[in-house]
Amino acid sequence: MFPVMLDLENRRCLVVGGGGVALRKVQGLLEEGALVTLVAPEAVGPLAALAAAGRIGWERRAYQAGEAGGFWLVVAATDDRAVNAQVFRDADDAGIWANVADDPELCSFHLPARIRRGELQLAIGSAGEAPFAARRLRGLLEQRLGPEWGEWLAAAARFRDQVRRLGLTAPEQESRFDRFFEATVDGENLTARVPTRAEQQQWLAAGPDERRVEPAATTPAPGPGPTAAAGLVSLVGAGPGCPGLLTVRGRRRLAEADAVVYDRLAAGTLPCDLPAAVELHAVGKAAGSQPVPQEEITALLVLLARAGKRVVRLKGGDPYVFGRGGEEAEALAAEGIPFEVVPGVTSGVAALAWAGIPATHRGEAVRLSLVTAHDAAQGEESLVRWDLLAGDEHATLVGYMGVAALPEVVARLLDAGMDPATPAAVIEQGTTSAQRRVVATLAELPAASARAGLQPPALLVIGPTVGHADRLDWFGRLPLAGQRLLIAAADDGLAFHLEDAGAEVVSVPLPLTPAARVVMAARPLTGCLVRRPDEVDGLDDERCSPGWGAEVVAWCVGEATASRARDCGWQRIEVLEEALDPAGLVARIAAGPRAASG
Ligand code: SAH
């Protein structure tokens, strides 16, 4: 068997058969950009849906002798061996590659089990003899190879480009590649890391007899793209708190970062798999400690960037919406540091969605105003025209930083003639497991909010669309809303099941990374789901995290896991049946602990 990797982009591929096996083959081909034609009289729902969406062409009929010849690659997966054999013969006669699922004799190629991390692919073949063995081996390697390998390969590709541009001899190139590999790959543990810019510059520069990379002589112009002299500062919006609301671009910048400077509001959105080598700097205001002054934050960003690092400045919501991102960008521009802004989902929009409040609504609210409510406490100095806002009935008014100033805001609006019966709400820690919502009339809101003891961060929302809050409370109705569950990361989709049921999931690699510890501590956990005794061992030391309070329920799958947790002195242990499927698991956790706590 001679292994190859085919480029299927825009190649015409034929799949014969409409069952589950055909579906998997079609999905695999589509992922690689193939143009797929399906020939089958009947097809399972997902295949029919792909055809209806125009993603594949579906010839709704039996296979006709000879037609395989018009394609580039052919796969047959019908349950009729005669048909499969015909397809194979037609393809083979036409010199086209053909594969019949689970029938090695009718194959001119086999599909290996594969592991994918970004552009990195490992293929495991058994010449069609024992696909089950290849699949199990794949499962084993899936666990051993972390997600960082994809980022690592991307970094290696960038490094190769840089090396090539130096115009070195082949041995000089190879010595640089060796350095990259030796410094970034831990062969014992099969882990890899993305090197820092500074490291790469050093490897590129190399020996005394070799040409050096000269640092840029002039001050780099502000704008994206790291240069030899200064790194890049990305002002990244982390979104409102729910980790899934970080943008794809923001996630990529974090994966590429050498250093992350994060605010408290953003701590819970750090990717738990950030390699330990990434510097983490907390600068936000935390309970009981002074915030780092703005000038110090800016100075830190400049320092890191001047050292050639890729820096992510991670800020809650959107960096430019009441986030002082403008001030940081101005300071970076003044210092000549290249920077970019990756917008985030601002809390003033996202928390409304999670609280059942449309930001605008036809015929009800035709304007959305985002204001700083803090400003209302500034007496006559206030820059917000509360008087004008009070007169705008068909609008949604969203006030940031509004908890302390709530009574002043309401007083100003009422003074200016706003209807005291206007629907209004306060949303605390919107989109997170700690979200709480108080809905009242404008006049009653300060008292209602005080009774509930709402604390920052919270938003005020005033306007007619707050009237939808109960009907549209999709989040509050999810079975696991309010749960913050710690699990050991695995590729089995369980985290998604729990998230879909409303839980905030902290999925941590074992052993834990520093970033995972920051995320754990960002908000109280409500539970920890452990599936095997070794997960108990891996998490045992983490029970001292500020996020792990006495209320954490230890959901243990199987008696062996529970017994290990008991031996380690864990509290509030709940034993889950090993046979539970994800839906059963969700229902069990939603029902709450059964055992007497303690
Ligand atoms: N740049 C951020 C806002 C920073 S100002 C953004 O775009 O969202 C800080 C204020 O934002 C807090 O006082 C609070 O009013 C609001 N805020 C941020 N996150 C919030 C959340 N998850 N729920 C409710 N309010 C939030």
Coordinates of C-alpha atoms and ligand atoms in Angstrom, one line a residue:
M1 CA 0.0 0.0 0.0
F2 CA 1.3 3.4 -1.0
P3 CA 0.0 6.2 1.1
V4 CA -1.0 9.5 -0.5
M5 CA -3.0 12.6 0.5
L6 CA -5.3 13.7 -2.2
D7 CA -6.3 17.3 -3.0
L8 CA -10.0 16.9 -3.6
E9 CA -10.9 20.6 -3.9
N10 CA -13.5 21.0 -6.7
R11 CA -13.0 17.4 -7.9
R12 CA -16.0 15.5 -8.9
C13 CA -16.5 12.5 -6.6
L14 CA -19.3 9.9 -6.8
V15 CA -20.8 8.2 -3.8
V16 CA -23.2 5.3 -4.5
G17 CA -25.6 4.3 -1.6
G18 CA -27.7 6.4 0.7
G19 CA -27.2 4.9 4.2
G20 CA -25.2 5.9 7.3
V21 CA -21.8 4.7 5.8
A22 CA -22.4 6.7 2.7
L23 CA -23.2 9.7 4.8
R24 CA -19.9 9.5 6.6
K25 CA -18.0 9.2 3.3
V26 CA -19.9 12.2 1.9
Q27 CA -19.1 14.3 5.0
G28 CA -15.5 13.4 4.7
L29 CA -15.4 14.3 1.0
L30 CA -17.2 17.6 1.6
E31 CA -14.8 18.6 4.3
E32 CA -12.1 18.5 1.7
G33 CA -14.0 20.6 -0.8
A34 CA -15.0 17.8 -3.2
L35 CA -18.0 18.2 -5.5
V36 CA -20.1 15.2 -4.5
T37 CA -22.7 13.4 -6.6
L38 CA -24.8 10.9 -4.7
V39 CA -26.5 8.1 -6.5
A40 CA -29.2 6.3 -4.4
P41 CA -32.9 5.6 -4.7
E42 CA -33.3 6.4 -1.0
A43 CA -31.2 8.4 1.4
V44 CA -31.0 8.9 5.2
G45 CA -32.3 12.3 6.4
P46 CA -28.9 14.1 6.8
L47 CA -28.0 13.1 3.2
A48 CA -31.4 14.4 1.9
A49 CA -30.8 17.6 3.9
L50 CA -27.4 18.1 2.3
A51 CA -29.0 17.6 -1.1
A52 CA -31.8 20.0 -0.3
A53 CA -29.3 22.6 0.8
G54 CA -27.4 22.2 -2.5
R55 CA -24.3 20.9 -0.8
I56 CA -24.4 17.7 -2.9
G57 CA -26.1 16.6 -6.1
W58 CA -28.5 13.7 -5.6
E59 CA -29.4 11.4 -8.4
R60 CA -32.5 9.7 -6.9
R61 CA -32.2 6.4 -8.7
A62 CA -30.3 3.1 -9.0
Y63 CA -26.7 3.1 -10.2
Q64 CA -26.4 2.8 -14.0
A65 CA -23.7 0.6 -15.4
G66 CA -20.7 2.6 -16.7
E67 CA -21.4 5.9 -15.0
A68 CA -18.6 5.7 -12.5
G69 CA -16.2 6.5 -15.4
G70 CA -17.1 10.2 -15.4
F71 CA -15.7 10.9 -12.0
W72 CA -12.3 11.5 -10.3
L73 CA -12.9 9.3 -7.3
V74 CA -15.6 6.8 -6.5
V75 CA -17.0 5.3 -3.3
A76 CA -19.6 2.6 -3.1
A77 CA -21.5 1.9 0.1
T78 CA -24.7 0.1 -0.9
D79 CA -25.8 -3.1 0.9
D80 CA -25.9 -5.0 -2.5
R81 CA -22.5 -6.6 -3.3
A82 CA -23.4 -7.0 -7.0
V83 CA -24.0 -3.2 -7.3
N84 CA -20.8 -2.4 -5.3
A85 CA -18.8 -4.8 -7.6
Q86 CA -20.3 -3.2 -10.7
V87 CA -19.3 0.3 -9.5
F88 CA -15.8 -1.0 -8.7
R89 CA -15.4 -2.6 -12.1
D90 CA -16.6 0.4 -14.0
A91 CA -14.2 2.7 -12.1
D92 CA -11.3 0.3 -12.4
D93 CA -11.8 -0.1 -16.2
A94 CA -11.8 3.7 -16.5
G95 CA -8.6 4.0 -14.5
I96 CA -10.4 5.7 -11.6
W97 CA -9.8 5.1 -7.9
A98 CA -12.6 3.3 -6.2
N99 CA -13.4 2.2 -2.7
V100 CA -16.1 -0.1 -1.5
A101 CA -16.8 0.2 2.2
D102 CA -15.6 -2.8 4.2
D103 CA -14.8 -4.9 1.1
P104 CA -11.0 -4.9 0.6
E105 CA -11.2 -6.9 -2.6
L106 CA -13.3 -4.2 -4.2
C107 CA -10.9 -1.4 -3.4
S108 CA -8.2 0.3 -5.3
F109 CA -7.6 2.5 -2.3
H110 CA -8.4 2.4 1.4
L111 CA -9.5 5.2 3.7
P112 CA -7.3 5.4 6.7
A113 CA -8.4 6.3 10.2
R114 CA -7.2 9.8 10.7
I115 CA -6.3 12.3 13.4
R116 CA -6.5 15.9 12.6
R117 CA -5.1 18.9 14.4
G118 CA -5.4 21.9 12.1
E119 CA -3.4 21.1 9.0
L120 CA -1.6 18.3 10.7
Q121 CA -2.9 14.9 9.8
L122 CA -1.9 11.4 10.9
A123 CA -3.4 8.6 8.8
I124 CA -3.5 5.0 10.1
G125 CA -4.0 2.3 7.6
S126 CA -4.4 -1.5 7.9
A127 CA -4.6 -2.2 4.2
G128 CA -8.3 -2.8 4.7
E129 CA -7.5 -5.9 6.9
A130 CA -8.5 -4.6 10.3
P131 CA -10.1 -1.2 10.2
F132 CA -11.4 -1.8 13.8
A133 CA -7.8 -2.0 15.0
A134 CA -6.8 1.2 13.2
R135 CA -9.8 3.0 14.7
R136 CA -8.9 2.0 18.2
L137 CA -5.3 3.0 17.7
R138 CA -6.6 6.3 16.5
G139 CA -8.7 6.7 19.7
L140 CA -5.6 6.2 21.7
L141 CA -3.6 8.7 19.8
E142 CA -6.5 11.2 19.8
Q143 CA -6.1 11.3 23.6
R144 CA -2.4 11.6 23.5
L145 CA -2.2 14.5 20.9
G146 CA -3.5 17.7 22.3
P147 CA -5.1 20.5 20.2
E148 CA -1.9 22.5 20.4
W149 CA -0.4 20.4 17.6
G150 CA -2.5 22.3 15.0
E151 CA -1.2 25.6 16.2
W152 CA 2.3 24.2 16.4
L153 CA 2.1 23.1 12.7
A154 CA 0.9 26.5 11.6
A155 CA 3.8 28.1 13.5
A156 CA 6.2 25.6 11.9
A157 CA 4.8 26.6 8.4
R158 CA 5.3 30.3 9.2
F159 CA 8.8 29.6 10.5
R160 CA 9.7 27.6 7.3
D161 CA 8.6 30.6 5.2
Q162 CA 10.8 32.9 7.2
V163 CA 13.8 30.5 7.0
R164 CA 13.3 30.2 3.2
R165 CA 13.4 34.0 2.8
L166 CA 16.9 34.1 4.3
G167 CA 18.3 32.3 1.2
L168 CA 20.5 29.9 3.3
T169 CA 22.2 26.7 2.2
A170 CA 20.3 23.4 2.8
P171 CA 22.3 22.4 5.9
E172 CA 21.9 25.9 7.4
Q173 CA 18.1 25.6 6.9
E174 CA 18.0 22.2 8.4
S175 CA 19.9 23.4 11.5
R176 CA 17.2 26.0 12.1
F177 CA 14.4 23.5 11.6
D178 CA 16.2 21.3 14.1
R179 CA 16.2 24.1 16.6
F180 CA 12.5 24.8 16.1
F181 CA 11.7 21.1 16.6
E182 CA 13.9 20.4 19.5
A183 CA 12.7 23.5 21.5
T184 CA 9.0 23.0 20.8
V185 CA 8.3 19.3 20.9
D186 CA 8.3 17.1 24.0
G187 CA 8.8 13.6 22.5
E188 CA 8.2 11.8 25.8
N189 CA 4.8 13.3 26.4
L190 CA 3.9 13.9 22.8
T191 CA 3.2 17.6 23.5
A192 CA 4.2 20.6 21.5
R193 CA 4.1 24.4 21.9
V194 CA 4.1 27.4 19.7
P195 CA 7.4 29.2 20.2
T196 CA 7.6 32.9 21.0
R197 CA 8.6 35.5 18.4
A198 CA 11.7 36.2 20.3
E199 CA 12.8 32.5 20.2
Q200 CA 12.1 32.3 16.5
Q201 CA 14.1 35.5 15.8
Q202 CA 17.0 33.9 17.7
W203 CA 16.8 30.7 15.8
L204 CA 16.6 32.6 12.5
A205 CA 19.7 34.7 13.4
A206 CA 21.9 31.7 14.2
G207 CA 25.7 31.3 14.1
P208 CA 28.4 34.1 13.9
D209 CA 29.4 33.1 10.4
E210 CA 25.9 33.3 9.1
R211 CA 23.9 36.3 7.9
R212 CA 22.0 38.1 10.7
V213 CA 18.5 39.4 10.5
E214 CA 18.8 43.1 10.9
P215 CA 16.1 44.7 13.1
A216 CA 14.1 47.3 11.2
A217 CA 15.9 50.6 11.5
T218 CA 12.8 52.9 11.4
T219 CA 9.9 53.0 13.8
P220 CA 7.3 50.7 12.5
A221 CA 4.1 52.3 11.4
P222 CA 1.0 51.4 13.5
G223 CA -1.0 48.7 11.9
P224 CA -1.3 44.9 11.9
G225 CA 1.6 42.5 11.2
P226 CA 4.4 41.9 13.7
T227 CA 7.8 43.3 12.6
A228 CA 11.3 42.3 13.7
A229 CA 11.5 45.3 16.0
A230 CA 8.2 45.3 17.8
G231 CA 5.5 42.7 18.3
L232 CA 1.8 43.2 17.7
V233 CA -0.7 44.2 20.3
S234 CA -4.2 42.8 19.6
L235 CA -6.9 44.5 21.6
V236 CA -9.3 41.6 21.7
G237 CA -12.9 41.7 22.9
A238 CA -13.6 38.6 25.0
G239 CA -17.4 39.0 24.8
P240 CA -19.8 39.3 27.7
G241 CA -18.6 36.3 29.8
C242 CA -20.0 33.1 28.1
P243 CA -16.8 31.5 26.8
G244 CA -18.5 30.5 23.5
L245 CA -19.1 34.2 22.7
L246 CA -15.4 34.9 22.1
T247 CA -15.0 35.5 18.4
V248 CA -13.1 33.0 16.1
R249 CA -10.5 35.7 15.4
G250 CA -10.1 36.5 19.0
R251 CA -9.6 32.8 19.8
R252 CA -6.9 32.6 17.1
R253 CA -5.0 35.6 18.4
L254 CA -5.0 34.0 21.8
A255 CA -3.7 30.8 20.4
E256 CA -0.8 32.7 18.7
A257 CA 0.0 35.0 21.7
D258 CA 3.2 35.1 23.6
A259 CA 1.6 37.1 26.4
V260 CA -2.0 37.8 27.4
V261 CA -2.9 40.9 29.5
Y262 CA -6.5 40.2 30.7
D263 CA -9.2 42.0 32.7
R264 CA -11.1 40.3 35.5
L265 CA -14.3 40.5 33.4
A266 CA -12.5 38.5 30.7
A267 CA -10.8 35.9 32.8
G268 CA -13.4 33.2 32.3
T269 CA -13.0 33.3 28.6
L270 CA -9.3 32.5 28.4
P271 CA -8.8 29.2 26.5
C272 CA -8.0 26.5 29.0
D273 CA -5.5 25.0 26.6
L274 CA -3.2 28.0 26.4
P275 CA 0.3 26.5 26.7
A276 CA 2.0 27.2 30.0
A277 CA 4.7 29.1 28.1
V278 CA 2.3 32.0 27.4
E279 CA 2.7 34.8 29.9
L280 CA -0.5 35.7 31.8
H281 CA -0.9 39.2 33.3
A282 CA -4.0 39.9 35.3
V283 CA -4.7 43.6 35.4
G284 CA -8.4 43.9 36.1
K285 CA -10.1 45.0 39.3
A286 CA -10.6 42.0 41.5
A287 CA -12.6 41.9 44.8
G288 CA -10.4 43.2 47.6
S289 CA -7.5 44.3 45.4
Q290 CA -6.7 47.6 43.7
P291 CA -7.0 47.7 39.9
V292 CA -3.7 48.2 38.1
P293 CA -3.7 51.9 37.0
Q294 CA -4.3 52.5 33.3
E295 CA -0.8 54.0 32.7
E296 CA 0.8 50.8 34.1
I297 CA -1.3 48.6 31.8
T298 CA -0.2 50.7 28.8
A299 CA 3.4 50.6 29.9
L300 CA 3.2 46.8 30.2
L301 CA 1.7 46.5 26.7
V302 CA 4.5 48.6 25.3
L303 CA 7.2 46.7 27.2
L304 CA 5.9 43.3 26.0
A305 CA 5.5 44.5 22.4
R306 CA 9.0 46.0 22.3
A307 CA 10.4 42.6 23.3
G308 CA 8.9 41.4 20.0
K309 CA 6.0 39.5 21.6
R310 CA 2.6 38.9 20.2
V311 CA 0.4 40.4 22.9
V312 CA -3.3 40.0 23.4
R313 CA -5.0 42.6 25.5
L314 CA -8.1 40.7 26.5
K315 CA -11.0 42.9 27.6
G316 CA -14.6 42.2 28.5
G317 CA -17.2 42.7 25.9
D318 CA -16.0 44.9 23.1
P319 CA -12.7 46.8 23.6
Y320 CA -14.1 50.1 22.4
V321 CA -17.4 50.0 24.2
F322 CA -16.8 51.6 27.7
G323 CA -13.7 49.5 27.9
R324 CA -11.0 52.3 27.6
G325 CA -9.8 50.5 24.5
G326 CA -9.5 53.8 22.7
E327 CA -7.1 55.1 25.4
E328 CA -4.9 52.0 25.1
A329 CA -4.9 52.2 21.3
E330 CA -4.0 55.9 21.4
A331 CA -1.1 55.2 23.7
L332 CA 0.2 52.4 21.5
A333 CA -0.1 54.6 18.4
A334 CA 1.9 57.3 20.2
E335 CA 4.6 54.8 21.0
G336 CA 4.7 53.5 17.5
I337 CA 3.6 50.0 18.5
P338 CA 1.8 48.0 15.8
F339 CA -1.7 47.2 17.0
E340 CA -5.1 45.9 15.9
V341 CA -8.6 45.7 17.3
V342 CA -10.6 42.5 17.3
P343 CA -14.1 43.5 18.2
G344 CA -16.1 41.6 20.8
V345 CA -19.8 41.0 21.5
T346 CA -20.7 43.8 23.8
S347 CA -22.6 42.9 27.0
G348 CA -25.2 45.5 26.2
V349 CA -26.4 43.4 23.3
A350 CA -25.5 39.9 24.5
A351 CA -26.8 40.0 28.0
L352 CA -30.1 41.2 26.6
A353 CA -30.3 38.2 24.3
W354 CA -29.7 35.9 27.3
A355 CA -32.3 37.7 29.3
G356 CA -35.1 37.5 26.7
I357 CA -35.0 41.2 25.8
P358 CA -34.8 42.1 22.1
A359 CA -32.5 45.1 21.7
T360 CA -34.8 46.5 19.1
H361 CA -38.3 45.4 18.0
R362 CA -40.4 46.6 15.1
G363 CA -43.0 49.0 16.2
E364 CA -41.7 49.0 19.8
A365 CA -38.1 50.1 19.9
V366 CA -36.5 51.8 16.9
R367 CA -33.4 53.0 18.6
L368 CA -30.8 51.4 20.9
S369 CA -28.8 53.7 23.2
L370 CA -25.7 52.4 25.0
V371 CA -24.8 54.8 27.8
T372 CA -22.6 54.8 30.8
A373 CA -24.9 55.0 33.8
H374 CA -22.0 55.8 36.1
D375 CA -22.2 59.2 34.5
A376 CA -25.5 59.9 36.2
A377 CA -23.7 60.2 39.5
Q378 CA -21.6 63.0 38.2
G379 CA -24.2 65.7 39.1
E380 CA -24.3 68.6 36.8
E381 CA -21.2 67.4 35.0
S382 CA -23.0 64.5 33.3
L383 CA -22.3 64.2 29.6
V384 CA -25.3 61.9 29.0
R385 CA -28.4 63.8 28.0
W386 CA -30.8 61.9 30.4
D387 CA -33.5 64.5 29.6
L388 CA -33.5 63.7 25.9
L389 CA -33.4 59.9 26.5
A390 CA -36.4 60.2 28.9
G391 CA -38.5 61.6 26.0
D392 CA -37.7 58.8 23.6
E393 CA -40.5 56.2 24.2
H394 CA -39.7 53.9 21.3
A395 CA -36.2 53.1 22.3
T396 CA -34.2 50.7 24.4
L397 CA -31.8 52.4 26.8
V398 CA -28.9 50.2 28.0
G399 CA -26.9 51.5 30.9
Y400 CA -23.4 50.1 31.6
M401 CA -21.8 50.4 35.1
G402 CA -25.2 51.0 36.5
V403 CA -25.6 49.2 39.8
A404 CA -24.4 52.0 42.1
A405 CA -25.9 54.8 40.0
L406 CA -29.3 53.1 39.5
P407 CA -31.2 55.4 41.9
E408 CA -29.8 58.5 40.3
V409 CA -30.5 57.3 36.8
V410 CA -34.1 56.5 37.6
A411 CA -34.5 59.8 39.4
R412 CA -33.2 61.8 36.4
L413 CA -35.4 59.9 33.9
L414 CA -38.5 60.4 36.0
D415 CA -37.7 64.0 36.6
A416 CA -37.5 64.5 32.9
G417 CA -40.9 63.0 32.5
M418 CA -40.3 59.4 31.6
D419 CA -43.3 57.1 32.3
P420 CA -42.8 55.4 35.7
A421 CA -44.5 52.3 34.3
T422 CA -41.9 51.8 31.5
P423 CA -40.6 48.2 31.7
A424 CA -37.1 47.9 33.0
A425 CA -34.6 45.3 34.1
V426 CA -31.2 44.8 35.7
I427 CA -29.1 41.9 34.3
E428 CA -26.2 40.8 36.5
Q429 CA -23.3 38.8 35.0
G430 CA -25.3 38.2 31.8
T431 CA -24.6 35.1 29.6
T432 CA -22.7 33.4 32.4
S433 CA -23.6 30.7 34.9
A434 CA -24.1 33.5 37.5
Q435 CA -26.6 35.4 35.4
R436 CA -29.5 36.9 37.4
R437 CA -32.2 39.2 36.2
V438 CA -34.6 41.5 37.9
V439 CA -37.6 42.9 35.9
A440 CA -39.8 45.7 37.2
T441 CA -41.2 49.0 36.2
L442 CA -38.8 51.9 36.0
A443 CA -40.1 53.4 39.2
E444 CA -39.8 50.1 41.1
L445 CA -36.5 49.0 39.7
P446 CA -34.1 50.5 42.3
A447 CA -35.9 48.9 45.2
A448 CA -36.3 45.5 43.4
S449 CA -32.6 45.5 42.4
A450 CA -31.6 46.3 46.0
R451 CA -33.8 43.6 47.4
A452 CA -32.2 41.0 45.1
G453 CA -28.8 42.3 46.1
L454 CA -27.6 42.7 42.6
Q455 CA -23.9 43.5 42.2
P456 CA -21.6 44.7 39.4
P457 CA -21.1 43.8 36.6
A458 CA -24.7 44.5 35.7
L459 CA -26.6 46.4 33.1
L460 CA -29.8 48.5 33.2
V461 CA -32.2 48.0 30.4
I462 CA -35.1 50.4 30.1
G463 CA -37.8 50.4 27.4
P464 CA -40.8 48.6 26.0
T465 CA -39.0 45.5 24.7
V466 CA -38.2 44.5 28.3
G467 CA -41.9 43.4 28.3
H468 CA -40.8 40.3 26.3
A469 CA -38.4 39.2 29.0
D470 CA -40.6 36.4 30.4
R471 CA -41.9 35.0 27.1
L472 CA -38.5 35.0 25.5
D473 CA -36.5 33.7 28.5
W474 CA -35.0 30.7 26.5
F475 CA -31.9 30.7 28.6
G476 CA -33.6 30.5 32.0
R477 CA -35.5 27.5 30.8
L478 CA -32.5 25.4 29.9
P479 CA -32.1 22.5 32.4
L480 CA -28.5 23.4 33.3
A481 CA -28.8 27.2 33.4
G482 CA -26.8 28.4 36.4
Q483 CA -24.5 25.4 36.5
R484 CA -20.8 25.9 36.1
L485 CA -19.2 22.5 35.6
L486 CA -15.6 21.5 35.6
I487 CA -14.6 18.5 33.4
A488 CA -11.4 17.1 32.1
A489 CA -11.1 17.9 28.4
A490 CA -11.9 15.1 26.0
D491 CA -12.9 14.9 22.4
D492 CA -16.2 13.1 23.0
G493 CA -18.6 16.0 22.6
L494 CA -19.7 15.9 26.2
A495 CA -18.8 19.6 26.8
F496 CA -21.1 20.6 24.0
H497 CA -24.0 18.5 25.3
L498 CA -23.6 20.2 28.7
E499 CA -23.3 23.6 27.1
D500 CA -26.4 23.0 24.9
A501 CA -28.3 22.3 28.1
G502 CA -27.3 25.7 29.5
A503 CA -24.2 24.9 31.6
E504 CA -21.1 26.9 31.5
V505 CA -18.4 24.3 31.0
V506 CA -14.8 24.6 32.1
S507 CA -13.1 21.9 30.2
V508 CA -9.5 21.7 31.4
P509 CA -6.6 19.7 30.1
L510 CA -4.8 17.4 32.6
P511 CA -2.3 18.3 33.9
L512 CA -3.8 21.7 34.3
T513 CA -2.4 24.7 32.5
P514 CA -2.0 28.1 34.3
A515 CA -4.7 29.5 32.0
A516 CA -7.1 26.7 33.1
R517 CA -6.5 27.7 36.7
V518 CA -7.4 31.3 35.9
V519 CA -10.6 30.2 34.2
M520 CA -11.6 28.0 37.1
A521 CA -11.2 30.8 39.6
A522 CA -13.1 33.3 37.5
R523 CA -16.5 32.4 38.9
P524 CA -17.8 29.8 41.4
L525 CA -18.1 26.3 40.1
T526 CA -21.3 24.4 40.9
G527 CA -20.0 21.0 40.1
C528 CA -17.2 18.8 38.9
L529 CA -17.9 15.9 36.6
V530 CA -15.2 13.1 36.8
R531 CA -15.4 10.1 34.6
R532 CA -12.4 8.0 35.8
P533 CA -10.3 7.6 38.9
D534 CA -7.3 9.2 37.2
E535 CA -9.4 12.4 36.6
V536 CA -10.0 12.6 40.3
D537 CA -6.2 12.4 40.8
G538 CA -5.6 15.0 38.2
L539 CA -8.1 17.5 39.7
D540 CA -7.5 16.7 43.4
D541 CA -5.0 19.5 43.9
E542 CA -7.3 22.0 42.3
R543 CA -9.8 21.9 45.1
C544 CA -8.0 24.8 46.7
S545 CA -9.0 27.1 43.7
P546 CA -11.1 30.1 44.7
G547 CA -13.7 28.8 42.2
W548 CA -14.1 25.5 44.1
G549 CA -16.3 26.3 47.1
A550 CA -18.1 24.0 49.5
E551 CA -21.2 23.9 47.2
V552 CA -19.4 22.1 44.4
V553 CA -21.0 18.7 43.7
A554 CA -18.6 16.0 42.7
W555 CA -20.5 14.1 40.0
C556 CA -18.6 10.8 39.7
V557 CA -19.2 8.3 36.9
G558 CA -19.1 4.8 38.3
E559 CA -18.3 3.4 41.7
A560 CA -14.5 3.3 41.1
T561 CA -14.4 7.0 40.4
A562 CA -16.5 7.8 43.4
S563 CA -14.4 5.6 45.7
R564 CA -11.2 7.4 44.6
A565 CA -12.9 10.8 45.3
R566 CA -13.9 9.5 48.8
D567 CA -10.4 8.4 49.4
C568 CA -9.1 11.8 48.5
G569 CA -11.6 13.4 50.9
W570 CA -13.9 15.0 48.3
Q571 CA -17.3 16.3 49.5
R572 CA -20.8 16.2 48.1
I573 CA -20.1 13.0 46.1
E574 CA -22.9 11.8 43.7
V575 CA -22.5 8.5 41.9
L576 CA -23.7 8.4 38.3
E577 CA -24.4 5.2 36.5
E578 CA -21.7 4.4 33.9
A579 CA -24.3 3.6 31.3
L580 CA -25.8 7.1 31.3
D581 CA -25.9 8.7 27.8
P582 CA -25.4 12.5 27.6
A583 CA -29.2 13.2 27.8
G584 CA -29.4 11.0 30.9
L585 CA -26.4 12.8 32.4
V586 CA -28.0 16.2 31.8
A587 CA -31.2 15.1 33.4
R588 CA -29.4 13.7 36.4
I589 CA -27.4 16.8 37.0
A590 CA -30.4 19.0 36.5
A591 CA -32.3 17.0 39.1
G592 CA -29.6 18.0 41.7
P593 CA -27.8 16.0 44.4
R594 CA -29.7 13.2 46.1
A595 CA -27.3 12.3 48.9
A596 CA -27.4 14.4 52.1
S597 CA -24.7 17.0 51.6
G598 CA -21.5 16.7 53.6
Ligands
SAH1 N1 -16.4 46.6 27.2 C1 -17.4 46.0 27.9 C2 -18.0 47.0 29.0 C3 -17.0 47.4 30.0 S1 -17.6 48.5 31.2 C4 -18.5 45.6 27.0 O1 -18.5 45.9 25.8 O2 -19.4 44.9 27.4 C5 -18.1 47.4 32.5 C6 -19.6 47.3 32.6 O3 -20.1 46.5 31.5 C7 -20.1 46.6 33.8 O4 -20.2 47.5 34.9 C8 -21.5 46.2 33.4 O5 -22.4 47.3 33.4 C9 -21.2 45.8 31.9 N2 -21.0 44.4 31.8 C10 -19.9 43.8 31.3 N3 -20.1 42.4 31.2 C11 -21.4 42.2 31.7 C12 -22.2 41.1 31.9 N4 -21.8 39.8 31.6 N5 -23.4 41.2 32.3 C13 -23.9 42.4 32.6 N6 -23.2 43.6 32.5 C14 -22.0 43.5 32.0

